[in-house]
Coordinates of C-alpha atoms in Angstrom, one line a residue:
Chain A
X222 CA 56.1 -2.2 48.6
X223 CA 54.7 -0.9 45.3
X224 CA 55.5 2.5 46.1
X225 CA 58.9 2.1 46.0
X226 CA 59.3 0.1 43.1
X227 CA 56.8 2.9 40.9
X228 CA 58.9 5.4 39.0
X229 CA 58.1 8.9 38.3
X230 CA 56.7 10.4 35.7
X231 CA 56.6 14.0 34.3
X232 CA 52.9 14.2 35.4
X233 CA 54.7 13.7 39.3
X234 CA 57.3 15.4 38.7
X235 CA 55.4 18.8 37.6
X236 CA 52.6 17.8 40.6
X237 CA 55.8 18.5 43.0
X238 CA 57.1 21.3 41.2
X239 CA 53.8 23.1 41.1
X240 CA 53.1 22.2 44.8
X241 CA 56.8 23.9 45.8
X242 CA 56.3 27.1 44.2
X243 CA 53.0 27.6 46.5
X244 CA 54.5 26.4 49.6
X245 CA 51.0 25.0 50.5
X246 CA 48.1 23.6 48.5
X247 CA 45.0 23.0 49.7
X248 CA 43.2 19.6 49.5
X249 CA 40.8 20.3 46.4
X250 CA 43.5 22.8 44.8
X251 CA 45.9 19.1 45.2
X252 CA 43.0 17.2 43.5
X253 CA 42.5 19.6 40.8
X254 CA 46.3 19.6 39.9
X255 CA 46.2 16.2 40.5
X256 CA 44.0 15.6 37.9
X257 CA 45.7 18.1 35.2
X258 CA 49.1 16.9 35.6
X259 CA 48.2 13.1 34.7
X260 CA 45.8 14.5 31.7
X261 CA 49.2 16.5 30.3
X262 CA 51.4 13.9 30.7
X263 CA 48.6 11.2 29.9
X264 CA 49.1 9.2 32.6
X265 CA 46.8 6.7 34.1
X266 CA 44.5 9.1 36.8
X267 CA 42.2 8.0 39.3
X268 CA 40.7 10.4 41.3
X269 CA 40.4 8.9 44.8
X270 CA 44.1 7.8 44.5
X271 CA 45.6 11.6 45.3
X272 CA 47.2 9.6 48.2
X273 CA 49.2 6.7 46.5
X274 CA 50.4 9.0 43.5
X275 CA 51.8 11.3 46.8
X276 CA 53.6 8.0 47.8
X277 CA 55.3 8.0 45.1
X278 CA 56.5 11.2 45.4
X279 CA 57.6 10.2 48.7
X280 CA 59.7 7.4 47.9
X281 CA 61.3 9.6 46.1
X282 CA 61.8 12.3 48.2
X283 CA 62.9 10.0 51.3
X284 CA 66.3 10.1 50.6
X285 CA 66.5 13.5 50.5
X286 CA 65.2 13.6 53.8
X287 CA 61.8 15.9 52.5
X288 CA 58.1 14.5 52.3
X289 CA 54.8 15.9 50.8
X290 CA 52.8 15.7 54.2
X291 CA 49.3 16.5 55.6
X292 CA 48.1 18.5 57.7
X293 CA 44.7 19.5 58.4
X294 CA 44.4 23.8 59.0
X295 CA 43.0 25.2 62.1
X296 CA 41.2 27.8 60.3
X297 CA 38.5 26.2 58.3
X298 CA 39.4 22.2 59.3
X299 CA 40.6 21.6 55.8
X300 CA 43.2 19.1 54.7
X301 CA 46.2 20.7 53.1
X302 CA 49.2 18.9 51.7
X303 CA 53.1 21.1 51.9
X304 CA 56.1 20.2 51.1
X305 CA 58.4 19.7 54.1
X306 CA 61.8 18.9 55.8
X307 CA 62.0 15.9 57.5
X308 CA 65.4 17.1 59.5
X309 CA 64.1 18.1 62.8
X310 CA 67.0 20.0 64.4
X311 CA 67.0 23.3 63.0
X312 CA 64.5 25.5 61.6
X313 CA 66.2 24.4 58.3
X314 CA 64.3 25.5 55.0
X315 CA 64.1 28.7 56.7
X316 CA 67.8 29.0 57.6
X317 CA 68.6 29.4 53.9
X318 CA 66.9 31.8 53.9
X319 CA 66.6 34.9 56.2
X320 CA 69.1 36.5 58.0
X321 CA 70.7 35.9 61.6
X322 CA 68.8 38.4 63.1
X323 CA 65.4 38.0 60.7
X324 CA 65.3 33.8 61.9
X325 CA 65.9 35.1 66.0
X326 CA 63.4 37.6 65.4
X327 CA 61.3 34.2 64.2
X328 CA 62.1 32.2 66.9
X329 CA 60.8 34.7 69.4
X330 CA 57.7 35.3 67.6
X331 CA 56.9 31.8 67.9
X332 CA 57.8 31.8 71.4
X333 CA 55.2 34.3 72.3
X334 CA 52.6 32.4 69.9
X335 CA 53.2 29.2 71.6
X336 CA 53.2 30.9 74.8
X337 CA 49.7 32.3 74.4
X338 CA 46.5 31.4 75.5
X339 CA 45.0 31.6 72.1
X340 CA 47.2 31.3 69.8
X341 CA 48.6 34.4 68.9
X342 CA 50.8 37.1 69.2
X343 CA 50.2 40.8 69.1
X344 CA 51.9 43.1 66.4
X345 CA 52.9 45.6 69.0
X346 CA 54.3 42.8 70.9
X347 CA 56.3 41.1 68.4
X348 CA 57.9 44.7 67.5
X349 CA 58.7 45.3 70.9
X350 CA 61.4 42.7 70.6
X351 CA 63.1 43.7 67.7
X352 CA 65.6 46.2 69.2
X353 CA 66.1 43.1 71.7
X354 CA 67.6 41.2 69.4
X355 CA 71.0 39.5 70.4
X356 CA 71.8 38.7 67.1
X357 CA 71.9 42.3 65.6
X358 CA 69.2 44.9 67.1
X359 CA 66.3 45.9 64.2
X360 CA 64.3 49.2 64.3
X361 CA 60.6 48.7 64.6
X362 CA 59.9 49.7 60.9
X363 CA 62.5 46.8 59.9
X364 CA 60.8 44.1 61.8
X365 CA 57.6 45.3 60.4
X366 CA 58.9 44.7 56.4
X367 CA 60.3 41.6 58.2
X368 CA 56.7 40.5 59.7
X369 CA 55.2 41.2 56.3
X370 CA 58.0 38.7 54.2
X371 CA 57.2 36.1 56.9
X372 CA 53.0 36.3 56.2
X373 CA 54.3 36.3 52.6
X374 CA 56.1 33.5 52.7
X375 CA 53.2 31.5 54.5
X376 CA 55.0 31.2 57.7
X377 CA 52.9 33.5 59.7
X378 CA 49.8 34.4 58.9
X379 CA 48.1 37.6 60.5
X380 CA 44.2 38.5 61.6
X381 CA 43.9 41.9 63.0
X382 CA 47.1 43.0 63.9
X383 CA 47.7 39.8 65.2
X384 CA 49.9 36.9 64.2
X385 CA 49.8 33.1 64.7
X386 CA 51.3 30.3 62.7
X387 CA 50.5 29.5 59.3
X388 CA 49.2 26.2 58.5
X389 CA 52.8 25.3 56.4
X390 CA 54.5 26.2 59.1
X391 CA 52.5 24.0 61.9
X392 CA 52.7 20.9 59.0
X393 CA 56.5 21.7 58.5
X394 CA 58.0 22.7 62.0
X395 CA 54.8 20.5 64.0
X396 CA 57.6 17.6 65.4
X397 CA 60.3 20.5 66.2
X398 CA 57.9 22.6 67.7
X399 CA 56.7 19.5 69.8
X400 CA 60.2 18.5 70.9
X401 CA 61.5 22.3 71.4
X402 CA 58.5 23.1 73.5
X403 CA 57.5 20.0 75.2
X404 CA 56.5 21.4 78.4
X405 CA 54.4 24.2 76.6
X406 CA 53.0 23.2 73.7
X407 CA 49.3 21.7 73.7
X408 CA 48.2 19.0 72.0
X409 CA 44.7 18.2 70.9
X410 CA 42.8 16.1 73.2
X411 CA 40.6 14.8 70.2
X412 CA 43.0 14.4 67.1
X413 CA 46.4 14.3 69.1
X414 CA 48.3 16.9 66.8
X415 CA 49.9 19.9 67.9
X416 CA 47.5 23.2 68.5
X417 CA 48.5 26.7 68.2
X418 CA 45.4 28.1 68.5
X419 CA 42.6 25.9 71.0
X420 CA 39.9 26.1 73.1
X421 CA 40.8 25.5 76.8
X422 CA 38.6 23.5 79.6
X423 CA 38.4 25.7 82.4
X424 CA 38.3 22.6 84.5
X425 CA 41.2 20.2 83.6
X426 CA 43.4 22.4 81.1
X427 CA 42.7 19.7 78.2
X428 CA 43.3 21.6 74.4
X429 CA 40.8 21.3 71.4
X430 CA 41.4 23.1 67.8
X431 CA 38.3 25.2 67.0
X432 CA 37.6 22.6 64.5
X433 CA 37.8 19.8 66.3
X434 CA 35.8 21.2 68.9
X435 CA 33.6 22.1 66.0
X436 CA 33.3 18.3 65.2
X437 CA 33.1 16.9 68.4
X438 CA 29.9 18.9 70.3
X439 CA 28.3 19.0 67.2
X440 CA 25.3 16.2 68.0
X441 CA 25.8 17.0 72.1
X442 CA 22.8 19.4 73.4
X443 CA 25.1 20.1 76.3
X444 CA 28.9 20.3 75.7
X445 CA 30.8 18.5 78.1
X446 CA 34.8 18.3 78.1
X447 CA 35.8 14.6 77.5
X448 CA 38.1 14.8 79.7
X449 CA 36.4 16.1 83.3
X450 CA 33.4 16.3 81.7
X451 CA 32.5 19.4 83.6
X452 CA 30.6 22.0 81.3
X453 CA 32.4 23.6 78.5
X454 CA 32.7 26.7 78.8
X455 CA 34.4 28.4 75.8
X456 CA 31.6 29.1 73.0
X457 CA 31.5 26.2 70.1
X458 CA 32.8 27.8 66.8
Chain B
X1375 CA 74.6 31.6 58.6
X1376 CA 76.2 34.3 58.3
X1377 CA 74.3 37.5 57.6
X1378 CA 73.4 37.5 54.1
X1379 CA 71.4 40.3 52.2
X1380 CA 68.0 39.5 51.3
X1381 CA 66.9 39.6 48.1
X1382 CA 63.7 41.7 49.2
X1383 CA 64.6 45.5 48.8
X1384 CA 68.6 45.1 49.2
X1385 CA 70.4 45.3 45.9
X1386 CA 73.9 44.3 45.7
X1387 CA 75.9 45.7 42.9
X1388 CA 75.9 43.6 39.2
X1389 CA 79.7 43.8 39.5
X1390 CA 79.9 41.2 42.0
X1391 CA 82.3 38.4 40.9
X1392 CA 83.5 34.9 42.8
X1393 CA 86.4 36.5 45.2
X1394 CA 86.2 33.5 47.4
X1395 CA 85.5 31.0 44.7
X1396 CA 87.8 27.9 44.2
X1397 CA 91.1 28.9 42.1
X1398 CA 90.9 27.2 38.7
X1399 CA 94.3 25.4 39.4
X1400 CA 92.8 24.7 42.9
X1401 CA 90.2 21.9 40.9
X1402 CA 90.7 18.7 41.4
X1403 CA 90.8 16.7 38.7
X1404 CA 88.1 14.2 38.1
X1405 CA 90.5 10.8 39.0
X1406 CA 91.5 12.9 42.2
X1407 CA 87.6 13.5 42.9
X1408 CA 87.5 9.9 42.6
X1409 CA 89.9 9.1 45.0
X1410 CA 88.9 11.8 47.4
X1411 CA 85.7 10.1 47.4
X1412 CA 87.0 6.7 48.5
X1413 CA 88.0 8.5 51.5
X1414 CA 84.5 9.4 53.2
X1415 CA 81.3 7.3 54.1
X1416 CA 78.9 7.6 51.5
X1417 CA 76.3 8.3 53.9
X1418 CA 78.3 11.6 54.6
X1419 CA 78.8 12.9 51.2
X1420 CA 75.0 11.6 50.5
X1421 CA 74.2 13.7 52.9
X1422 CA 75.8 16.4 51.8
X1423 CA 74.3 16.0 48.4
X1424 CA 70.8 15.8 50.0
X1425 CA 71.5 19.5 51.4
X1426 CA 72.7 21.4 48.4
X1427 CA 69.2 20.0 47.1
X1428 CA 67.4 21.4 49.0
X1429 CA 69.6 24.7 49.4
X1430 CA 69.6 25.0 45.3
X1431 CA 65.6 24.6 45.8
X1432 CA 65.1 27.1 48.2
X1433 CA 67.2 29.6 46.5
X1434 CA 65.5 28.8 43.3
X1435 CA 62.1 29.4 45.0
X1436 CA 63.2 32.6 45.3
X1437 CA 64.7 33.5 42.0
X1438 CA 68.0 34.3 43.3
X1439 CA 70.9 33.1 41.0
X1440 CA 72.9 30.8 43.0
X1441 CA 76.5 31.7 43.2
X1442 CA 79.2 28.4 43.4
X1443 CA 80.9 30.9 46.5
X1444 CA 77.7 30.2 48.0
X1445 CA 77.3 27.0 47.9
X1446 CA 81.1 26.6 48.8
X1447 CA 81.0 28.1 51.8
X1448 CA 77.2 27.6 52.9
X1449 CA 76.7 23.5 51.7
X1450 CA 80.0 22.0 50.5
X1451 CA 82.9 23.5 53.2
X1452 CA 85.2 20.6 53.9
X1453 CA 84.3 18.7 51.0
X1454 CA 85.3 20.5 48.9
X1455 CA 87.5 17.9 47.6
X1456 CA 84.4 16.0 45.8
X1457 CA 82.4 19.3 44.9
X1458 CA 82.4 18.2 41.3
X1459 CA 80.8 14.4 42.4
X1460 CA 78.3 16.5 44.8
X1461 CA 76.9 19.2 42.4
X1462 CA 76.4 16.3 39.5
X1463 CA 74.6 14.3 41.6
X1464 CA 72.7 16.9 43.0
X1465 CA 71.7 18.1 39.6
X1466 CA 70.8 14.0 38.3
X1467 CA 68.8 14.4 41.4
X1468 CA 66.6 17.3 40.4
X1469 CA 66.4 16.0 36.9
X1470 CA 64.6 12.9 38.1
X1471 CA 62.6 13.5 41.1
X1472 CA 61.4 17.6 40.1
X1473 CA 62.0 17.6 36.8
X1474 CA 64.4 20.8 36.9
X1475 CA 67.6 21.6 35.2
X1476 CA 70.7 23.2 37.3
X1477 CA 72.3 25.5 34.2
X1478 CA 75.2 27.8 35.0
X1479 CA 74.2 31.0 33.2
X1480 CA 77.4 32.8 34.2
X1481 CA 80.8 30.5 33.3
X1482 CA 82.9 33.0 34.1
X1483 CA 81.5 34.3 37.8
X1484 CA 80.0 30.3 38.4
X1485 CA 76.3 31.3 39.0
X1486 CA 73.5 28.9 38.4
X1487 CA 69.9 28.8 38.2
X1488 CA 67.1 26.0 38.1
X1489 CA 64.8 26.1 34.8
X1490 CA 61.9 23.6 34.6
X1491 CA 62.3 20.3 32.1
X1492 CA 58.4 20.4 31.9
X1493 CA 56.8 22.2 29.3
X1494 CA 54.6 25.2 30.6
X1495 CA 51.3 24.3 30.4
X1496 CA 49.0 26.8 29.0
X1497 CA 46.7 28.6 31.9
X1498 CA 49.0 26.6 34.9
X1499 CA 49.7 29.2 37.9
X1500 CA 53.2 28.1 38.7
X1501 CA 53.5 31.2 41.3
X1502 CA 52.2 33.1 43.5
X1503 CA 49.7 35.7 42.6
X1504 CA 52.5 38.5 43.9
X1505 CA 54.9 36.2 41.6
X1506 CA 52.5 36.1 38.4
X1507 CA 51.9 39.9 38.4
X1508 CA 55.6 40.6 38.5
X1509 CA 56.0 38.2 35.6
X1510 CA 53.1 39.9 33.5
X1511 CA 55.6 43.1 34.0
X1512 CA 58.4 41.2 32.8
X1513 CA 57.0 39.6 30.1
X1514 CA 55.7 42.8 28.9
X1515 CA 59.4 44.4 29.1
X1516 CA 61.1 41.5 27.8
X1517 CA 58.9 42.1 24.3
X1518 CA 58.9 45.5 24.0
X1519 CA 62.7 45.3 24.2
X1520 CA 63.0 42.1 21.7
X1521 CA 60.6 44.0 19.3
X1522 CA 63.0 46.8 19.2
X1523 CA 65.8 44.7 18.3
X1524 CA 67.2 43.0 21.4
X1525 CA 67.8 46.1 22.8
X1526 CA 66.4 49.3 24.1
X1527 CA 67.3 52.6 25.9
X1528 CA 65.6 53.0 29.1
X1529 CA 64.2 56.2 28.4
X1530 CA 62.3 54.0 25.5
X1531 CA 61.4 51.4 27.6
X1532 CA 60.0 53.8 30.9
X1533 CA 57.9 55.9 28.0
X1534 CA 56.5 52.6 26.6
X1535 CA 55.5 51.7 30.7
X1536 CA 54.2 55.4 31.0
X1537 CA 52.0 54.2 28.5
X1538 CA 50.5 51.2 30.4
X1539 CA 50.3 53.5 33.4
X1540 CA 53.2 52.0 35.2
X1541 CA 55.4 55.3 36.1
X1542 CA 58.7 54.8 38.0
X1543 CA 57.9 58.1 40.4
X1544 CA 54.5 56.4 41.4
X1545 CA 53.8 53.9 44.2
X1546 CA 52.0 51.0 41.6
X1547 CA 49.2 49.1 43.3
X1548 CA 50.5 46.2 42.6
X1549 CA 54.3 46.3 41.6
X1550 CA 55.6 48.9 44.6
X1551 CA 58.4 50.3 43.8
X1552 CA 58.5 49.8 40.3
X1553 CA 61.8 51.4 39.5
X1554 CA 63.2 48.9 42.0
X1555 CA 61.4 46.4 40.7
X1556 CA 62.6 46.5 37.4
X1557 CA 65.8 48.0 37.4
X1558 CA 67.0 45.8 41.1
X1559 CA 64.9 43.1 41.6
X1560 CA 64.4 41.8 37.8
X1561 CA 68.5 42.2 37.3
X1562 CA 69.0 40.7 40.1
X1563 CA 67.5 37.9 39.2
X1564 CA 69.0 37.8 36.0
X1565 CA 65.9 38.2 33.8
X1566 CA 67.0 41.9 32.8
X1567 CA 70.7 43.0 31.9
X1568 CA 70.9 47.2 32.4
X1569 CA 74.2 48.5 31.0
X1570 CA 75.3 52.2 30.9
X1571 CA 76.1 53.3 27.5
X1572 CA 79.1 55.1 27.4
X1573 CA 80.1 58.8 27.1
X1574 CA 76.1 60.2 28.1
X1575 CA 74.9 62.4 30.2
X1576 CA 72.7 62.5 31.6
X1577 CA 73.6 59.2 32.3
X1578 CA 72.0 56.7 29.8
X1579 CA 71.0 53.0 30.1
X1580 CA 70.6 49.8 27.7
X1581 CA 67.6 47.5 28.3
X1582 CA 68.3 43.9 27.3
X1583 CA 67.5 39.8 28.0
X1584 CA 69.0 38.9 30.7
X1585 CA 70.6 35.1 30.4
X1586 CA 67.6 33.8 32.7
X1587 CA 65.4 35.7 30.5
X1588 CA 66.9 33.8 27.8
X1589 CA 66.3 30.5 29.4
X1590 CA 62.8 29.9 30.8
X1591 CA 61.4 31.9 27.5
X1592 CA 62.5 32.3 23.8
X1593 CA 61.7 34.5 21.5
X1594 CA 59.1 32.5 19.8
X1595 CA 57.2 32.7 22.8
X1596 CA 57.4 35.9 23.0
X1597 CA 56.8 36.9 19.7
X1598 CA 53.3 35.0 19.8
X1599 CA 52.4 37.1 23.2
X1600 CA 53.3 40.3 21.0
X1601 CA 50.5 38.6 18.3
X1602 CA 48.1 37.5 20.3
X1603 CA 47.9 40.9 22.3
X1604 CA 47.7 42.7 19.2
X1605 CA 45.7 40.3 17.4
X1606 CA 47.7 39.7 14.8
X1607 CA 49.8 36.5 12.6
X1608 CA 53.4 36.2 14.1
X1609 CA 55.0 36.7 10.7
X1610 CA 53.1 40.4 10.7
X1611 CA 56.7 41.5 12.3
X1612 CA 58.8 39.8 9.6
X1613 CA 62.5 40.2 11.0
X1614 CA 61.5 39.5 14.9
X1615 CA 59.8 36.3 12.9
X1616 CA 62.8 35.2 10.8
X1617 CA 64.8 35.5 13.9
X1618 CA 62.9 33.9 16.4
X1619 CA 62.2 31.0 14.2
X1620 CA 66.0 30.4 13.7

């Protein structure tokens, strides 16, 4: 295995580093910075080889039970690369960082994103829990700052007053969120990953992102779930 | 976790030293560390190593100073016995897979930050865009007070930001709070040190480097942002010169 055996180099080293103080990069921003860190630390670049020089990283980054991984948004389809915990049990980058009441406050906001039909959860909803809290109770304009750190911090992101899952967190939390919600959480019919927000057949209950759906009906004259193949009824992004 | 402040918008006080840090006699010494360590799996205390990592990361992420109470009673608890083996790992750790240094700004109240091996790279957006405004600020504090001689009064440095349109009364655009900002969050992080000076009133403040200030610049840095802003040589300001070039 040649990626274990590769060392790092500064050029790696400040790829990561840059990577880590955005939280999220997309897949061009990745190639671009890619590209800059080998030319500053003059190290051998190749530009369709973003992938292996992530390996590396990896290797590295194995023991420590953290990854640079994937994931594609399901916003705009893109591929975006985070950095992520690899410990599945606990909600664990986030635990270092928020308060008792600020993670349960969280965990119930992804509750009622998971929950929904399309994905996400309503601002007046999410601050109707926060003097619910069993942790410690929070006042409406608290949970509001609180809502606010959380879309700052790329763990939510908001449209209209409304809140769903930011791309880091679906790549980060994605296998907790699949074991923790098994029953509930939908999975993509046509690339298998988790999906927040989807497109429903009326029919069966089968789950497309928009993307995908995108993708898929985009040479059919008349959508048809893969699945039943009864009509689709939701309109194709 | 136990309830911890954030660092958004909740200030603790600058007086806050290690109550519940280790007792110096209480260290082990290195051969006991050694010993200690014979005692449990190495899986465990990788483990263990593996989270203060990633705790000293996420902390860092954030600017906050990490304080050794911390990561006592947060990362290390029962092994506390091989804290000394953990922490050095740990930091070889961040050396060679991020390329960041763990230094211990405070040796007295044990509190460490992470500073970069890498050279900054001219134009590179490390941060945020919320994160690179807030550093413009600093950056333009941290001159003004190393151009007046390491030091200045605050009544100075507010004028001098009254100037640029920054006002402390005002809701900024883009900094908030701005007295917060600068007088909380920046000392906070240790990038600004305020101290009263003594025997005023009104009550009167000094502006200075704070020690993380001191280590992710230097002077010479900022003493060519002073030049290039004004469009003049470095050595235009003789003395801040001399000094930044020692």
């Amino acid at each position: 295995n040649t990626a274990m055996a590769a060392q790092m180099t500064d050029a790696h080293r400040r790829f990561l580093q840059v990577l880590m103080s955005h939280g999220i990069m997309e897949g061009s921003e990745a190639r671009k910075l890619h590209r800059r860190c080998c030319e500053i630390h003059k190290v051998y670049y190749a530009h369709d080889k973003l992938d292996d020089f992530i390996s590396i990283i990896n290797s590295h980054l194995q023991p420590l039970f953290m990854q640079i991984r994937k994931g594609v948004s399901e916003g705009d389809g893109r591929a975006h690369y985070a950095l992520v915990n690899l410990a599945e049990t606990e909600i664990t980058k986030m635990a270092s960082d928020y308060t008792e009441n600020e993670l349960e406050l969280f965990r119930k906001t992804m509750d009622l994103i998971i929950l929904s039909e399309n994905g996400f959860a309503s601002s007046t909803d999410i601050l109707n829990l926060a003097d619910q809290l069993k942790t410690k109770k929070m006042k409406k304009k608290e949970a509001e700052q609180v809502l606010k750190v959380f879309v700052e911090d790329k763990w939510l992101s908001e449209k209209n007053g409304e809140y769903t899952l930011h791309t880091r967190c679906i790549i980060e939390m994605e296998q907790y969120i699949l074991s923790n919600y098994q029953d509930v959480a939908r999975k993509c019919n046509i690339c298998h990953s988790l999906a927040i927000q989807s497109q429903i057949c009326e029919s069966c209950g089968i789950a497309m992102h928009l993307p995908c759906v995108r993708k898929y009906f985009r040479a059919q004259t008349e959508p048809r779930c893969p699945q039943c193949n009864d009509v689709w009824s939701c309109d194709i992004p | 976790m136990s309830q911890r402040k954030r660092s958004r918008g909740s200030g603790f006080s600058q007086g806050d030293d290690g109550d519940e840090d280790f007792n110096l006699s209480q260290m082990p010494t290195h051969s006991q560390v050694q010993r200690n360590l014979e005692r449990r799996s190495q899986d465990q205390v990788n483990q263990k190593v593996s989270e203060l990592v990633q705790f000293l990361l996420v902390k860092d992420q954030k600017k906050i100073p990490i304080k050794r109470a911390d990561i006592l009673k947060k990362v290390i608890r029962e092994y506390k016995d091989v804290y000394s083996e953990i922490i050095n790992r740990a930091g070889r750790i961040l050396q060679q897979v991020f390329g960041l240094q763990l230094v211990e700004i405070d040796t007295k109240h044990h509190i460490y930050i992470l500073t970069s091996d890498l050279p900054r790279a001219e134009g590179e957006n490390l941060h945020q865009d919320n994160q690179t405004a807030k550093l413009g600020l600093l950056i333009v504090i941290l001159s003004f007070i190393f151009m007046k001689g390491n030091s200045a009064k605050d009544s100075a440095v507010w004028e001098f930001l009254r100037r640029l349109r920054v006002q402390p009364g005002e809701r900024h655009e883009v900094f908030g709070d701005v007295k917060k900002l600068v007088t909380e969050e920046f000392v906070r992080q240790k990038y600004l040190e305020i101290t009263p000076i003594p025997l005023t009133d009104p009550p009167e403040f000094n502006y200075q480097w704070g020690p993380r200030a001191a280590k992710e610049t230097s002077k010479r840095d900022v003493l060519r942002f002073v030049a290039k802003v004004q469009g003049k040589d470095p050595t235009f300001w003789m003395s801040q010169y001399t000094e930044a070039e020692a």
